[in-house]
XYZ file of C-alpha atoms in Angstrom:
572
model
C 31.259 19.287 -83.549
C 32.237 18.043 -87.057
C 29.490 16.185 -88.878
C 31.928 13.440 -89.890
C 34.199 11.741 -87.406
C 36.212 8.544 -87.051
C 35.047 5.769 -84.751
C 38.672 5.066 -83.781
C 41.772 7.240 -83.551
C 44.109 4.959 -81.581
C 42.966 1.602 -82.994
C 44.543 0.850 -86.411
C 41.826 0.475 -89.042
C 42.254 -0.373 -92.737
C 39.310 0.555 -94.966
C 38.939 -2.118 -97.663
C 36.278 -0.388 -99.756
C 37.083 0.016 -103.434
C 37.262 -2.094 -106.577
C 37.751 -5.819 -105.825
C 38.485 -8.768 -108.117
C 35.240 -10.588 -108.899
C 33.930 -13.875 -110.274
C 30.365 -15.130 -110.554
C 30.276 -18.858 -109.780
C 26.536 -19.461 -110.006
C 24.634 -22.396 -108.541
C 27.360 -24.106 -106.529
C 27.661 -25.085 -102.878
C 29.769 -22.270 -101.368
C 31.154 -24.574 -98.687
C 32.761 -26.744 -101.393
C 34.451 -23.892 -103.278
C 38.257 -23.794 -103.158
C 39.126 -20.074 -102.979
C 42.570 -20.775 -104.426
C 41.088 -22.294 -107.584
C 38.765 -19.407 -108.480
C 39.442 -17.630 -111.777
C 38.788 -13.970 -111.012
C 37.918 -12.543 -114.421
C 36.019 -9.370 -113.532
C 35.858 -6.483 -111.061
C 33.158 -5.258 -108.683
C 32.934 -2.279 -106.322
C 32.623 -2.700 -102.573
C 30.168 -1.540 -101.349
C 27.982 -2.724 -104.201
C 25.394 -5.261 -105.321
C 26.575 -7.345 -108.262
C 23.038 -8.080 -109.489
C 22.277 -4.359 -109.733
C 24.826 -4.162 -112.576
C 23.735 -4.849 -116.182
C 26.055 -7.826 -116.669
C 24.766 -9.738 -113.643
C 21.199 -8.425 -113.450
C 18.782 -10.921 -111.863
C 21.558 -13.521 -111.351
C 21.342 -15.714 -108.285
C 24.109 -17.846 -106.892
C 27.592 -17.625 -105.419
C 29.805 -14.638 -106.196
C 33.461 -14.369 -105.179
C 35.223 -11.147 -104.155
C 39.002 -10.813 -103.683
C 41.347 -8.099 -102.441
C 44.808 -7.908 -100.843
C 46.100 -6.147 -97.740
C 49.800 -5.191 -97.444
C 51.308 -6.770 -94.336
C 53.130 -3.539 -93.524
C 49.766 -2.119 -92.448
C 49.511 -4.807 -89.781
C 53.009 -4.781 -88.286
C 54.339 -5.368 -85.770
C 52.314 -8.391 -84.661
C 52.570 -8.576 -80.882
C 51.624 -11.427 -78.575
C 47.872 -11.970 -78.231
C 47.049 -9.306 -80.813
C 44.332 -10.091 -83.297
C 43.009 -8.944 -86.612
C 39.272 -8.227 -86.870
C 37.517 -8.514 -90.209
C 34.378 -6.391 -89.972
C 31.648 -6.468 -92.633
C 28.709 -4.063 -92.532
C 26.447 -6.090 -94.826
C 26.684 -9.210 -97.029
C 23.775 -10.788 -98.924
C 22.733 -13.308 -97.964
C 25.125 -16.082 -96.919
C 28.864 -15.418 -96.779
C 32.159 -17.220 -96.189
C 35.418 -15.358 -95.449
C 38.915 -16.674 -96.314
C 42.217 -15.078 -95.344
C 45.279 -16.599 -96.982
C 43.092 -19.521 -98.079
C 41.977 -20.315 -94.552
C 38.320 -19.964 -93.675
C 37.997 -17.432 -90.879
C 34.255 -16.991 -90.663
C 30.742 -17.585 -91.910
C 27.599 -15.470 -91.626
C 23.959 -15.710 -92.657
C 21.650 -12.760 -93.230
C 22.051 -9.372 -94.862
C 21.657 -5.805 -93.548
C 23.616 -6.241 -90.293
C 27.241 -5.785 -89.259
C 29.266 -8.803 -88.176
C 32.924 -9.569 -87.537
C 35.422 -12.410 -87.240
C 38.711 -12.315 -85.321
C 41.966 -13.868 -86.547
C 45.191 -14.531 -84.623
C 47.849 -12.269 -86.157
C 50.640 -14.691 -85.312
C 49.143 -17.213 -87.743
C 49.457 -14.710 -90.590
C 52.806 -13.068 -89.878
C 54.697 -15.160 -92.445
C 52.452 -14.597 -95.474
C 54.842 -15.256 -98.425
C 53.960 -12.330 -100.682
C 54.155 -9.562 -98.117
C 50.405 -9.178 -98.317
C 47.296 -10.998 -97.219
C 44.761 -12.298 -99.711
C 41.164 -11.871 -98.581
C 38.397 -13.757 -100.406
C 34.727 -13.412 -99.511
C 32.084 -15.668 -101.052
C 28.520 -14.372 -101.018
C 25.448 -16.361 -102.033
C 22.215 -14.512 -102.826
C 20.271 -17.693 -103.605
C 17.248 -18.576 -101.480
C 18.219 -21.559 -99.345
C 18.232 -22.945 -95.823
C 21.732 -21.498 -95.396
C 20.105 -18.083 -94.918
C 16.665 -18.726 -93.390
C 15.795 -15.025 -92.980
C 15.666 -14.317 -96.733
C 12.567 -15.781 -98.371
C 11.525 -15.634 -101.994
C 7.957 -14.505 -101.309
C 9.058 -11.189 -99.766
C 7.660 -8.143 -101.568
C 10.995 -6.633 -102.565
C 13.978 -7.651 -104.656
C 16.761 -9.336 -102.677
C 20.028 -8.001 -104.085
C 23.308 -9.845 -103.568
C 26.874 -8.851 -102.773
C 28.922 -6.860 -100.281
C 26.400 -4.061 -99.965
C 28.055 -2.107 -97.149
C 31.576 -1.369 -95.930
C 34.401 -3.825 -95.146
C 37.418 -3.092 -92.936
C 40.243 -4.667 -90.959
C 41.090 -3.619 -87.411
C 44.041 -4.355 -85.141
C 42.959 -5.404 -81.663
C 45.351 -5.186 -78.711
C 45.514 -7.364 -75.629
C 42.669 -5.299 -74.203
C 40.109 -3.768 -76.519
C 36.668 -2.174 -76.434
C 33.901 -4.255 -77.980
C 31.211 -1.581 -77.877
C 30.088 1.513 -76.032
C 26.434 1.995 -75.104
C 25.022 5.295 -73.887
C 21.584 5.697 -72.323
C 19.939 8.834 -70.956
C 19.005 8.238 -67.318
C 17.766 11.700 -66.413
C 17.051 14.825 -68.438
C 17.692 16.945 -65.356
C 21.439 17.375 -65.254
C 21.439 15.589 -67.732
C 22.824 12.231 -66.613
C 23.907 9.315 -68.785
C 24.726 5.679 -68.192
C 27.818 4.676 -70.163
C 28.356 0.921 -70.569
C 31.729 -0.181 -71.969
C 31.955 -3.796 -73.096
C 35.567 -4.964 -73.312
C 37.695 -8.053 -73.787
C 41.138 -8.593 -72.257
C 43.893 -11.169 -72.346
C 45.491 -9.812 -69.174
C 44.889 -11.527 -65.882
C 43.308 -9.510 -63.087
C 44.870 -6.226 -64.133
C 43.765 -2.630 -64.113
C 43.861 -0.191 -67.018
C 43.442 3.546 -67.522
C 39.894 4.531 -68.467
C 38.982 7.905 -69.929
C 35.462 9.080 -70.791
C 35.417 12.422 -72.592
C 32.249 14.400 -73.309
C 33.031 17.777 -74.799
C 35.204 19.546 -72.246
C 34.277 17.128 -69.465
C 36.673 14.243 -68.826
C 36.355 11.340 -66.388
C 39.710 9.613 -65.796
C 40.260 6.627 -63.508
C 42.094 3.336 -63.155
C 39.520 0.644 -63.930
C 39.751 -2.879 -62.567
C 39.360 -5.515 -65.286
C 38.158 -9.077 -65.004
C 40.701 -11.875 -64.971
C 40.821 -12.558 -68.689
C 37.800 -12.647 -70.952
C 34.900 -10.275 -71.347
C 33.468 -7.700 -68.993
C 31.459 -4.508 -68.802
C 32.322 -1.234 -67.090
C 29.273 0.886 -66.225
C 29.585 4.522 -65.249
C 27.036 7.226 -64.505
C 28.151 10.517 -66.052
C 26.770 14.007 -65.493
C 26.770 16.032 -68.714
C 25.613 19.373 -67.404
C 24.596 21.872 -70.038
C 24.255 19.275 -72.796
C 21.625 20.371 -75.315
C 18.859 17.810 -75.805
C 18.139 15.990 -79.079
C 14.696 16.304 -80.647
C 13.319 16.416 -84.207
C 13.131 20.207 -83.945
C 16.634 20.545 -82.400
C 18.784 17.530 -83.339
C 21.741 18.318 -81.075
C 24.534 15.747 -81.068
C 27.585 15.328 -78.828
C 30.796 13.338 -79.269
C 31.463 10.650 -76.662
C 35.116 9.522 -76.639
C 36.013 6.441 -74.576
C 39.603 5.230 -74.160
C 40.634 2.052 -72.361
C 44.108 0.496 -72.171
C 45.338 2.102 -75.376
C 42.161 1.346 -77.353
C 39.405 3.807 -78.138
C 35.852 4.101 -79.472
C 33.952 7.259 -80.345
C 30.194 7.620 -80.746
C 27.872 10.527 -81.492
C 25.190 10.723 -78.838
C 21.888 12.518 -78.646
C 20.644 13.184 -75.112
C 16.913 12.491 -75.166
C 14.202 10.369 -73.552
C 11.693 8.344 -75.571
C 8.636 6.959 -73.808
C 5.041 5.908 -74.298
C 2.729 7.889 -72.036
C -0.915 9.002 -72.126
C -1.528 7.109 -75.395
C 1.260 9.090 -77.030
C 4.811 8.623 -78.215
C 6.808 11.289 -76.409
C 10.316 12.654 -76.867
C 11.596 14.590 -73.860
C 8.031 14.745 -72.530
C 6.610 16.269 -75.733
C 4.082 14.306 -77.829
C 5.308 13.390 -81.306
C 2.817 13.451 -84.153
C 4.184 10.897 -86.595
C 4.279 12.205 -90.162
C 6.336 9.988 -92.380
C 6.910 7.210 -94.849
C 8.113 3.655 -95.170
C 11.425 3.465 -97.039
C 13.355 0.629 -98.656
C 17.154 0.888 -98.562
C 17.232 0.150 -102.282
C 17.740 1.890 -105.601
C 17.396 0.786 -109.216
C 21.076 1.446 -109.990
C 22.684 0.463 -106.684
C 20.534 -2.244 -105.142
C 20.910 -2.223 -101.364
C 24.244 -0.359 -101.628
C 22.600 3.064 -101.663
C 25.348 5.731 -101.769
C 25.454 8.646 -99.352
C 24.437 11.095 -102.080
C 21.148 9.249 -102.627
C 20.556 8.794 -98.893
C 20.960 12.532 -98.405
C 18.701 13.439 -101.317
C 16.045 11.032 -99.994
C 16.068 12.847 -96.678
C 15.988 16.232 -98.383
C 12.792 15.136 -100.152
C 11.348 14.074 -96.786
C 12.273 17.353 -95.111
C 10.695 19.237 -97.991
C 7.558 17.145 -97.550
C 7.352 18.080 -93.862
C 7.996 14.514 -92.693
C 9.589 13.786 -89.329
C 9.625 9.976 -89.369
C 10.909 7.038 -91.454
C 10.075 3.403 -90.987
C 12.968 1.272 -92.227
C 11.089 -1.336 -94.158
C 11.584 -4.152 -93.753
C 15.094 -4.611 -92.391
C 17.804 -2.705 -90.468
C 18.877 0.541 -92.083
C 22.398 1.478 -93.114
C 24.436 3.247 -90.420
C 25.245 6.099 -92.812
C 21.543 6.721 -93.350
C 20.986 6.712 -89.578
C 23.848 9.207 -89.188
C 21.993 11.584 -91.493
C 18.712 11.034 -89.635
C 20.527 11.871 -86.389
C 21.736 15.138 -87.897
C 18.487 16.145 -89.591
C 16.080 15.244 -86.784
C 14.252 12.455 -88.636
C 12.924 9.785 -86.261
C 13.393 6.145 -87.279
C 11.537 2.896 -86.642
C 14.322 0.328 -87.116
C 13.086 -3.223 -87.578
C 14.422 -6.708 -88.132
C 14.057 -8.348 -91.508
C 10.661 -9.853 -92.201
C 7.569 -9.859 -94.371
C 4.496 -12.010 -93.841
C 6.236 -14.853 -92.042
C 4.016 -17.900 -91.774
C 3.493 -20.241 -88.828
C 5.878 -22.788 -90.326
C 8.664 -20.198 -90.050
C 7.691 -18.684 -86.698
C 7.557 -22.114 -85.067
C 10.807 -23.342 -86.622
C 13.722 -23.377 -84.176
C 16.369 -22.549 -86.799
C 14.393 -19.557 -88.035
C 13.745 -18.195 -84.549
C 17.405 -18.556 -83.583
C 18.467 -16.774 -86.767
C 15.963 -13.982 -86.119
C 17.239 -13.644 -82.550
C 20.848 -13.304 -83.721
C 19.767 -10.837 -86.403
C 17.977 -8.674 -83.805
C 21.075 -8.655 -81.606
C 23.220 -7.515 -84.555
C 20.681 -4.842 -85.515
C 20.623 -3.402 -82.020
C 24.416 -3.481 -81.618
C 24.936 -1.459 -84.794
C 22.237 1.166 -84.223
C 21.492 1.492 -80.505
C 23.498 4.727 -80.104
C 21.632 6.546 -82.867
C 19.404 9.199 -81.316
C 17.100 9.063 -84.341
C 16.113 5.452 -83.636
C 13.070 5.932 -81.402
C 11.506 2.453 -81.592
C 12.330 -1.141 -82.474
C 10.183 -3.274 -84.736
C 10.052 -6.865 -85.898
C 8.196 -9.449 -88.014
C 6.221 -7.188 -90.347
C 2.738 -8.525 -91.200
C 3.517 -11.977 -89.842
C 1.331 -14.648 -88.283
C 0.580 -12.875 -85.007
C -2.989 -14.162 -85.385
C -1.891 -17.779 -84.747
C -1.652 -19.000 -81.149
C 1.311 -21.216 -82.083
C 3.347 -18.114 -83.004
C 2.779 -16.127 -79.815
C 5.755 -17.737 -77.992
C 8.066 -16.451 -80.713
C 6.689 -12.921 -80.379
C 7.041 -13.152 -76.594
C 10.633 -14.360 -76.814
C 11.850 -11.797 -79.368
C 10.086 -8.825 -77.770
C 11.443 -9.866 -74.375
C 14.938 -10.008 -75.935
C 14.616 -6.488 -77.321
C 13.380 -5.063 -74.011
C 16.150 -6.771 -72.051
C 18.762 -5.385 -74.433
C 17.287 -1.876 -74.513
C 14.500 -0.845 -72.127
C 14.787 2.800 -73.236
C 12.824 2.467 -76.504
C 9.299 1.219 -77.228
C 8.704 -1.940 -79.255
C 6.153 -2.517 -81.996
C 5.318 -4.610 -85.030
C 2.990 -3.909 -87.948
C -0.081 -6.114 -88.117
C -2.350 -6.517 -91.133
C -5.019 -8.587 -89.364
C -5.850 -6.426 -86.309
C -9.206 -8.033 -85.542
C -7.650 -11.516 -85.234
C -4.275 -10.488 -83.801
C -3.322 -12.360 -80.614
C -0.170 -10.440 -79.653
C -1.156 -6.759 -79.498
C -0.839 -6.783 -75.708
C 2.896 -7.493 -76.017
C 3.880 -4.198 -77.666
C 4.142 -0.575 -76.566
C 2.738 0.905 -79.793
C -0.078 -0.802 -81.726
C 0.698 -0.413 -85.428
C -1.598 -1.440 -88.263
C -1.160 -1.695 -92.042
C -4.360 -1.014 -93.975
C -5.219 -0.056 -97.569
C -8.759 1.337 -97.829
C -9.443 2.813 -101.231
C -6.952 0.437 -102.833
C -7.547 -3.217 -101.958
C -11.035 -2.559 -100.584
C -13.522 0.255 -99.987
C -13.973 3.395 -102.053
C -11.981 6.585 -101.734
C -15.046 8.354 -100.362
C -15.342 5.796 -97.543
C -11.705 6.018 -96.385
C -12.431 8.323 -93.383
C -15.318 6.141 -92.177
C -13.270 2.965 -92.580
C -10.353 4.403 -90.627
C -12.667 5.642 -87.878
C -14.099 2.136 -87.455
C -10.654 0.542 -87.520
C -9.195 2.857 -84.894
C -12.295 2.425 -82.756
C -11.904 -1.343 -82.810
C -8.206 -1.097 -81.969
C -8.917 1.266 -79.079
C -11.257 -1.319 -77.554
C -8.484 -3.911 -77.696
C -5.668 -1.557 -76.639
C -7.241 1.080 -74.361
C -3.942 2.667 -73.241
C -1.547 2.184 -76.160
C -0.658 4.705 -78.852
C -2.263 3.735 -82.174
C -0.288 4.199 -85.393
C -1.264 3.589 -89.017
C 2.052 2.145 -90.151
C 1.142 1.592 -93.822
C -1.498 3.135 -96.064
C -1.407 4.119 -99.719
C -2.164 3.244 -103.334
C -0.253 2.340 -106.461
C 0.429 4.690 -109.381
C 2.290 4.085 -112.625
C 4.657 7.057 -113.005
C 3.295 9.514 -115.538
C -0.035 7.696 -115.965
C -2.730 10.363 -115.681
C -6.262 10.073 -116.952
C -9.461 12.137 -116.896
C -11.329 9.195 -115.353
C -8.821 9.009 -112.481
C -8.918 5.223 -112.390
C -6.737 2.801 -110.445
C -3.010 3.019 -111.247
C -3.221 6.682 -112.243
C -1.297 9.304 -110.326
C -4.639 11.071 -109.928
C -6.177 8.131 -108.072
C -3.169 7.691 -105.796
C -3.325 11.384 -104.904
C -7.016 11.068 -103.962
C -6.322 8.081 -101.687
C -3.449 9.869 -99.921
C -5.592 12.996 -99.565
C -8.459 11.086 -97.958
C -6.196 9.126 -95.609
C -4.067 12.035 -94.386
C -7.043 14.359 -94.085
C -8.527 12.013 -91.492
C -5.454 10.592 -89.743
C -3.781 13.960 -89.147
C -6.906 15.737 -87.947
C -7.038 16.746 -84.250
C -10.022 14.437 -83.743
C -8.183 11.295 -84.897
C -7.376 8.728 -82.198
C -3.924 7.888 -83.543
C -0.440 9.320 -83.191
C 0.100 9.674 -86.924
C 0.682 7.899 -90.195
C 3.454 6.334 -92.273
C 2.655 6.332 -95.987
C 3.491 3.258 -98.014
C 5.894 4.173 -99.424
C 8.687 6.629 -100.213
C 9.825 5.552 -103.705
C 8.944 2.792 -106.150
C 11.161 -0.269 -105.736
C 11.810 -3.457 -107.658
C 10.078 -6.638 -106.459
C 11.242 -10.247 -106.748
C 10.823 -12.452 -109.792
C 7.862 -14.408 -108.488
C 5.504 -14.509 -111.485
C 2.321 -14.640 -109.421
C 3.314 -11.585 -107.361
C 4.330 -9.700 -110.494
C 0.768 -9.933 -111.853
C -0.256 -7.424 -109.175
C 2.900 -5.327 -109.560
C 3.010 -3.671 -113.004
C 6.536 -3.107 -114.371
C 7.861 -5.532 -111.741
C 7.800 -2.727 -109.161
C 5.884 -1.895 -106.039
C 4.403 1.288 -107.511
C 2.995 2.826 -104.324
C 5.884 5.287 -103.980
C 5.310 9.008 -103.605
C 8.303 9.212 -105.946
C 9.234 6.862 -108.760
C 12.357 4.677 -108.757
C 14.434 7.610 -110.070
C 13.177 9.827 -107.200
C 10.866 11.932 -109.385
C 7.793 13.043 -107.410
C 4.296 11.946 -108.378
C 1.142 13.976 -107.787
C 0.684 12.339 -104.373
C 3.945 13.854 -103.140
C 2.459 17.356 -103.299
C -0.648 16.107 -101.467
C 1.473 14.637 -98.661
C 3.535 17.833 -98.539
C 0.400 19.913 -98.114
C -0.983 17.776 -95.280
C 2.330 17.284 -93.462
C 3.210 20.966 -93.658
C -0.210 22.007 -92.381
C -0.035 19.515 -89.500
C 3.418 20.782 -88.516
C 2.143 24.315 -87.878
């Protein structure tokens, strides 16, 4: 099948990516801005992050984007038809205006969201085109409770991912979800969420998988939303695995609408203290990766995403942890194709009890998790869900939040394991809630000597095994910082030499056959910019988290070759 495909063939879709009008408004209340009074005096690409450009570097506040859509692309407007504005990522708080009328609001970056507009209300636009204005605010405020200034990465602002308009008919497909029920056959469960304006009608349903087609007349609910669930045999379908990343095109058509998804037939499960794919244990060899780049912010182009994965394949890696937020769908597409497994997690970094016990924060995190799962649940490469990195799971007051959010993930998708990364394993009160026990630890860097790394890890894994006798154990972060190009005969901290020694000691133990863990995720793939918190910057030379195996320009450090040697040897 072609590597690139369109999600819709029958549904009209207008891609709005390109160069938009732009204005930086600064420290204003976005809800009080009149979109008609904005003086657009600049331009900005979409996707893009305005504060990754030289002119607006490090600026925080409200930015305005404007484009126009010819009405001819939306005609004719029939009864009960709607226009859907779909945004793949806006940082952090956004307001959408069509023809000066507010049509939606959203808080939180890194996830797709949409707003629907009645086409009849827009059919008489005077200029023969629609004016779309989107305000985005990258300031830290209560309007976007998921983005906090203390996080250990730079929060870029802008429309960082794609934007499009879609025409929705009287009956349309909201989403298609595919789940492998049985590898023998194989057999899939196809769930089709739809919405209809028709009362108690039926509509033609077609499910196409390669040469196999299921056609029927499906009964719809009497107006509103519903779900059609079908069990489909896909005999002869090749399974997806890291070694053989086979993908298949699933084409669903309902009442003149359509949705197409690429599916990998595979089963992920936790069994015998292992993470298994199709019954085969997976040794995790990988990295943590920020969806960020010095020149592009969070709007990492496909060329960089591909080169990142080529570096990982060269290294012998088979796993990426998306740290610490949902990954771009284009990056997940490439992971599907290349057989790179992904831990996809909700946004978070060292949340404190005051956040985890705050109702507004928990509700925002719950909505964010739902959006993350909706946009990435059909990606075969996503083999586990994560949440709340290094947060206050050692406080009894926070356990109800962990229980609620993990229960939400399992109810939405019981086919993947759930985990979170803890950095206080001895005091952690929530390890029993997850399927995989994951720990972040930095022996040889923040504590202990390089020589004592194996002994430290042995003690740590032994303690975790006592607390989690049946769970897979994973070292989800380990590493050391290195200033690019800094090499010294003494091999002191911050040299590439020292980082290489730490990585060598850690991987030599964690990837050995005697180790009681399923693998390791190095912190991290490439150096990335941190926030402008002065106190944090004192421990982050250059204003970067320097623990990357590559620098911010994707040039490998000495530690890259060390990881390549260990990962390649473990793969054999």
